[in-house]
Amino acid sequence: MEQVTVKKQRIIQVEGTGKEKNLAFANALNQIHNRVLKEKNDVIVRIEPLDINIIKAEQETFTERFLFFFLPRRRADYRVLLDVTVEITLIEMDTVQFTEKKVADPNGLPLPFRKGKRMHKEAN
């Protein structure tokens, strides 16, 4: 058989938010798979991040209060924007040659008329 897998490199920009720093990065990295699937109609075998560049990392802090006066506490939201260089291993559907084979309808029902009579005669 011939080699059907192809490796390509691509830079994908993703953004993630979260209540903690690691959750913001995890949210951004989880978006890579969906972005690659939207761009390609081929079969994706593997997506491997090679390099991650941080474009923007922000922390938004605010003071949250209960009933506008009581129990103040500081809260933070984190947001990151990343450029991720990924290596995509895929099978290009345009290069795969399919052979056509004619078969009977696999969803069709076989008619049992002849089979039942033959079995009855063989039993006697």
PDB file of C-alpha atoms in Angstrom:
ATOM      1  CA  MET A   1       0.000   0.000   0.000  1.00  0.00           C
ATOM      2  CA  GLU A   2       1.006   3.578  -0.455  1.00  0.00           C
ATOM      3  CA  GLN A   3       1.655   6.239   2.168  1.00  0.00           C
ATOM      4  CA  VAL A   4      -1.587   8.175   2.752  1.00  0.00           C
ATOM      5  CA  THR A   5      -0.789  10.361   5.760  1.00  0.00           C
ATOM      6  CA  VAL A   6       0.455  13.919   5.274  1.00  0.00           C
ATOM      7  CA  LYS A   7       1.982  16.223   7.906  1.00  0.00           C
ATOM      8  CA  LYS A   8       1.285  19.940   7.754  1.00  0.00           C
ATOM      9  CA  GLN A   9       2.183  22.811  10.081  1.00  0.00           C
ATOM     10  CA  ARG A  10      -0.225  25.624  10.801  1.00  0.00           C
ATOM     11  CA  ILE A  11      -0.420  28.564  13.210  1.00  0.00           C
ATOM     12  CA  ILE A  12      -3.767  28.804  14.990  1.00  0.00           C
ATOM     13  CA  GLN A  13      -4.819  31.747  17.165  1.00  0.00           C
ATOM     14  CA  VAL A  14      -7.020  30.841  20.136  1.00  0.00           C
ATOM     15  CA  GLU A  15      -8.416  32.768  23.103  1.00  0.00           C
ATOM     16  CA  GLY A  16      -9.392  31.447  26.512  1.00  0.00           C
ATOM     17  CA  THR A  17     -10.886  32.788  29.725  1.00  0.00           C
ATOM     18  CA  GLY A  18     -11.139  31.397  33.227  1.00  0.00           C
ATOM     19  CA  LYS A  19     -11.326  32.086  36.940  1.00  0.00           C
ATOM     20  CA  GLU A  20      -7.734  30.828  37.342  1.00  0.00           C
ATOM     21  CA  LYS A  21      -4.631  31.153  35.168  1.00  0.00           C
ATOM     22  CA  ASN A  22      -4.401  27.468  34.311  1.00  0.00           C
ATOM     23  CA  LEU A  23      -8.120  27.328  33.443  1.00  0.00           C
ATOM     24  CA  ALA A  24      -7.670  30.176  30.955  1.00  0.00           C
ATOM     25  CA  PHE A  25      -4.822  28.313  29.223  1.00  0.00           C
ATOM     26  CA  ALA A  26      -6.752  25.032  29.240  1.00  0.00           C
ATOM     27  CA  ASN A  27      -9.795  26.747  27.743  1.00  0.00           C
ATOM     28  CA  ALA A  28      -7.678  28.211  24.937  1.00  0.00           C
ATOM     29  CA  LEU A  29      -5.863  24.960  24.156  1.00  0.00           C
ATOM     30  CA  ASN A  30      -9.135  22.997  24.052  1.00  0.00           C
ATOM     31  CA  GLN A  31     -10.283  25.169  21.131  1.00  0.00           C
ATOM     32  CA  ILE A  32      -7.477  23.984  18.831  1.00  0.00           C
ATOM     33  CA  HIS A  33      -9.213  20.734  17.856  1.00  0.00           C
ATOM     34  CA  ASN A  34     -12.446  22.475  16.840  1.00  0.00           C
ATOM     35  CA  ARG A  35     -10.605  25.110  14.788  1.00  0.00           C
ATOM     36  CA  VAL A  36      -8.683  22.463  12.846  1.00  0.00           C
ATOM     37  CA  LEU A  37     -11.839  20.437  12.148  1.00  0.00           C
ATOM     38  CA  LYS A  38     -13.654  23.518  10.807  1.00  0.00           C
ATOM     39  CA  GLU A  39     -10.858  24.258   8.331  1.00  0.00           C
ATOM     40  CA  LYS A  40     -10.296  20.742   6.976  1.00  0.00           C
ATOM     41  CA  ASN A  41     -12.633  18.194   5.395  1.00  0.00           C
ATOM     42  CA  ASP A  42      -9.942  15.524   5.594  1.00  0.00           C
ATOM     43  CA  VAL A  43      -9.525  12.829   8.224  1.00  0.00           C
ATOM     44  CA  ILE A  44      -7.469  14.217  11.120  1.00  0.00           C
ATOM     45  CA  VAL A  45      -5.212  11.562  12.621  1.00  0.00           C
ATOM     46  CA  ARG A  46      -3.231  13.661  15.104  1.00  0.00           C
ATOM     47  CA  ILE A  47      -2.840  17.274  16.228  1.00  0.00           C
ATOM     48  CA  GLU A  48       0.411  18.034  18.029  1.00  0.00           C
ATOM     49  CA  PRO A  49       1.232  21.495  19.435  1.00  0.00           C
ATOM     50  CA  LEU A  50       4.854  22.379  18.640  1.00  0.00           C
ATOM     51  CA  ASP A  51       5.173  25.940  19.934  1.00  0.00           C
ATOM     52  CA  ILE A  52       3.001  28.335  21.962  1.00  0.00           C
ATOM     53  CA  ASN A  53       3.425  32.122  21.820  1.00  0.00           C
ATOM     54  CA  ILE A  54       1.535  34.319  24.254  1.00  0.00           C
ATOM     55  CA  ILE A  55       0.138  37.327  22.402  1.00  0.00           C
ATOM     56  CA  LYS A  56      -1.865  38.771  25.282  1.00  0.00           C
ATOM     57  CA  ALA A  57      -2.346  37.758  28.928  1.00  0.00           C
ATOM     58  CA  GLU A  58      -4.738  39.881  30.996  1.00  0.00           C
ATOM     59  CA  GLN A  59      -5.993  39.772  34.561  1.00  0.00           C
ATOM     60  CA  GLU A  60      -9.204  41.599  35.453  1.00  0.00           C
ATOM     61  CA  THR A  61      -9.695  42.127  39.184  1.00  0.00           C
ATOM     62  CA  PHE A  62     -12.726  43.501  40.963  1.00  0.00           C
ATOM     63  CA  THR A  63     -14.151  43.657  44.450  1.00  0.00           C
ATOM     64  CA  GLU A  64     -17.331  41.702  44.972  1.00  0.00           C
ATOM     65  CA  ARG A  65     -19.639  42.616  47.868  1.00  0.00           C
ATOM     66  CA  PHE A  66     -22.698  40.966  49.367  1.00  0.00           C
ATOM     67  CA  LEU A  67     -25.698  43.347  49.369  1.00  0.00           C
ATOM     68  CA  PHE A  68     -23.435  46.165  48.091  1.00  0.00           C
ATOM     69  CA  PHE A  69     -21.734  46.657  51.512  1.00  0.00           C
ATOM     70  CA  PHE A  70     -20.999  43.397  53.346  1.00  0.00           C
ATOM     71  CA  LEU A  71     -18.273  40.778  53.001  1.00  0.00           C
ATOM     72  CA  PRO A  72     -16.032  42.337  50.335  1.00  0.00           C
ATOM     73  CA  ARG A  73     -13.731  39.958  48.494  1.00  0.00           C
ATOM     74  CA  ARG A  74     -11.389  40.357  45.549  1.00  0.00           C
ATOM     75  CA  ARG A  75     -12.142  38.306  42.447  1.00  0.00           C
ATOM     76  CA  ALA A  76     -10.088  37.863  39.285  1.00  0.00           C
ATOM     77  CA  ASP A  77     -10.799  36.741  35.728  1.00  0.00           C
ATOM     78  CA  TYR A  78      -7.957  35.729  33.416  1.00  0.00           C
ATOM     79  CA  ARG A  79      -7.871  36.013  29.624  1.00  0.00           C
ATOM     80  CA  VAL A  80      -5.134  34.766  27.279  1.00  0.00           C
ATOM     81  CA  LEU A  81      -4.618  35.058  23.532  1.00  0.00           C
ATOM     82  CA  LEU A  82      -2.230  32.464  22.094  1.00  0.00           C
ATOM     83  CA  ASP A  83      -0.600  31.699  18.757  1.00  0.00           C
ATOM     84  CA  VAL A  84      -0.134  27.931  18.685  1.00  0.00           C
ATOM     85  CA  THR A  85       1.995  26.250  16.025  1.00  0.00           C
ATOM     86  CA  VAL A  86       0.573  22.774  15.459  1.00  0.00           C
ATOM     87  CA  GLU A  87       1.633  19.839  13.328  1.00  0.00           C
ATOM     88  CA  ILE A  88      -1.421  18.154  11.827  1.00  0.00           C
ATOM     89  CA  THR A  89      -1.178  14.571  10.606  1.00  0.00           C
ATOM     90  CA  LEU A  90      -4.047  13.909   8.247  1.00  0.00           C
ATOM     91  CA  ILE A  91      -5.319  11.747   5.422  1.00  0.00           C
ATOM     92  CA  GLU A  92      -6.236  13.832   2.378  1.00  0.00           C
ATOM     93  CA  MET A  93      -9.455  12.459   0.939  1.00  0.00           C
ATOM     94  CA  ASP A  94      -8.653  13.773  -2.555  1.00  0.00           C
ATOM     95  CA  THR A  95      -5.669  11.422  -2.877  1.00  0.00           C
ATOM     96  CA  VAL A  96      -7.467   8.224  -1.791  1.00  0.00           C
ATOM     97  CA  GLN A  97      -8.703   6.139  -4.718  1.00  0.00           C
ATOM     98  CA  PHE A  98     -11.844   4.131  -3.990  1.00  0.00           C
ATOM     99  CA  THR A  99     -12.857   1.165  -6.163  1.00  0.00           C
ATOM    100  CA  GLU A 100     -16.520   0.754  -6.920  1.00  0.00           C
ATOM    101  CA  LYS A 101     -18.105  -2.586  -6.128  1.00  0.00           C
ATOM    102  CA  LYS A 102     -21.737  -3.400  -6.952  1.00  0.00           C
ATOM    103  CA  VAL A 103     -23.579  -5.310  -4.209  1.00  0.00           C
ATOM    104  CA  ALA A 104     -27.176  -6.148  -3.442  1.00  0.00           C
ATOM    105  CA  ASP A 105     -29.146  -3.820  -1.217  1.00  0.00           C
ATOM    106  CA  PRO A 106     -27.820  -4.446   2.337  1.00  0.00           C
ATOM    107  CA  ASN A 107     -31.057  -3.091   3.858  1.00  0.00           C
ATOM    108  CA  GLY A 108     -33.328  -5.220   1.688  1.00  0.00           C
ATOM    109  CA  LEU A 109     -35.348  -8.089   3.112  1.00  0.00           C
ATOM    110  CA  PRO A 110     -34.833 -11.584   1.677  1.00  0.00           C
ATOM    111  CA  LEU A 111     -38.058 -13.260   0.598  1.00  0.00           C
ATOM    112  CA  PRO A 112     -38.475 -16.565   2.450  1.00  0.00           C
ATOM    113  CA  PHE A 113     -40.912 -18.215  -0.029  1.00  0.00           C
ATOM    114  CA  ARG A 114     -38.551 -20.690  -1.698  1.00  0.00           C
ATOM    115  CA  LYS A 115     -36.349 -21.322   1.324  1.00  0.00           C
ATOM    116  CA  GLY A 116     -39.253 -22.576   3.499  1.00  0.00           C
ATOM    117  CA  LYS A 117     -40.533 -25.060   0.893  1.00  0.00           C
ATOM    118  CA  ARG A 118     -37.097 -26.508   0.234  1.00  0.00           C
ATOM    119  CA  MET A 119     -36.418 -27.044   3.942  1.00  0.00           C
ATOM    120  CA  HIS A 120     -39.787 -28.774   4.370  1.00  0.00           C
ATOM    121  CA  LYS A 121     -39.066 -31.226   1.526  1.00  0.00           C
ATOM    122  CA  GLU A 122     -35.587 -32.053   2.833  1.00  0.00           C
ATOM    123  CA  ALA A 123     -36.952 -32.851   6.300  1.00  0.00           C
ATOM    124  CA  ASN A 124     -39.367 -35.551   4.946  1.00  0.00           C
TER     125      ASN A 124
END
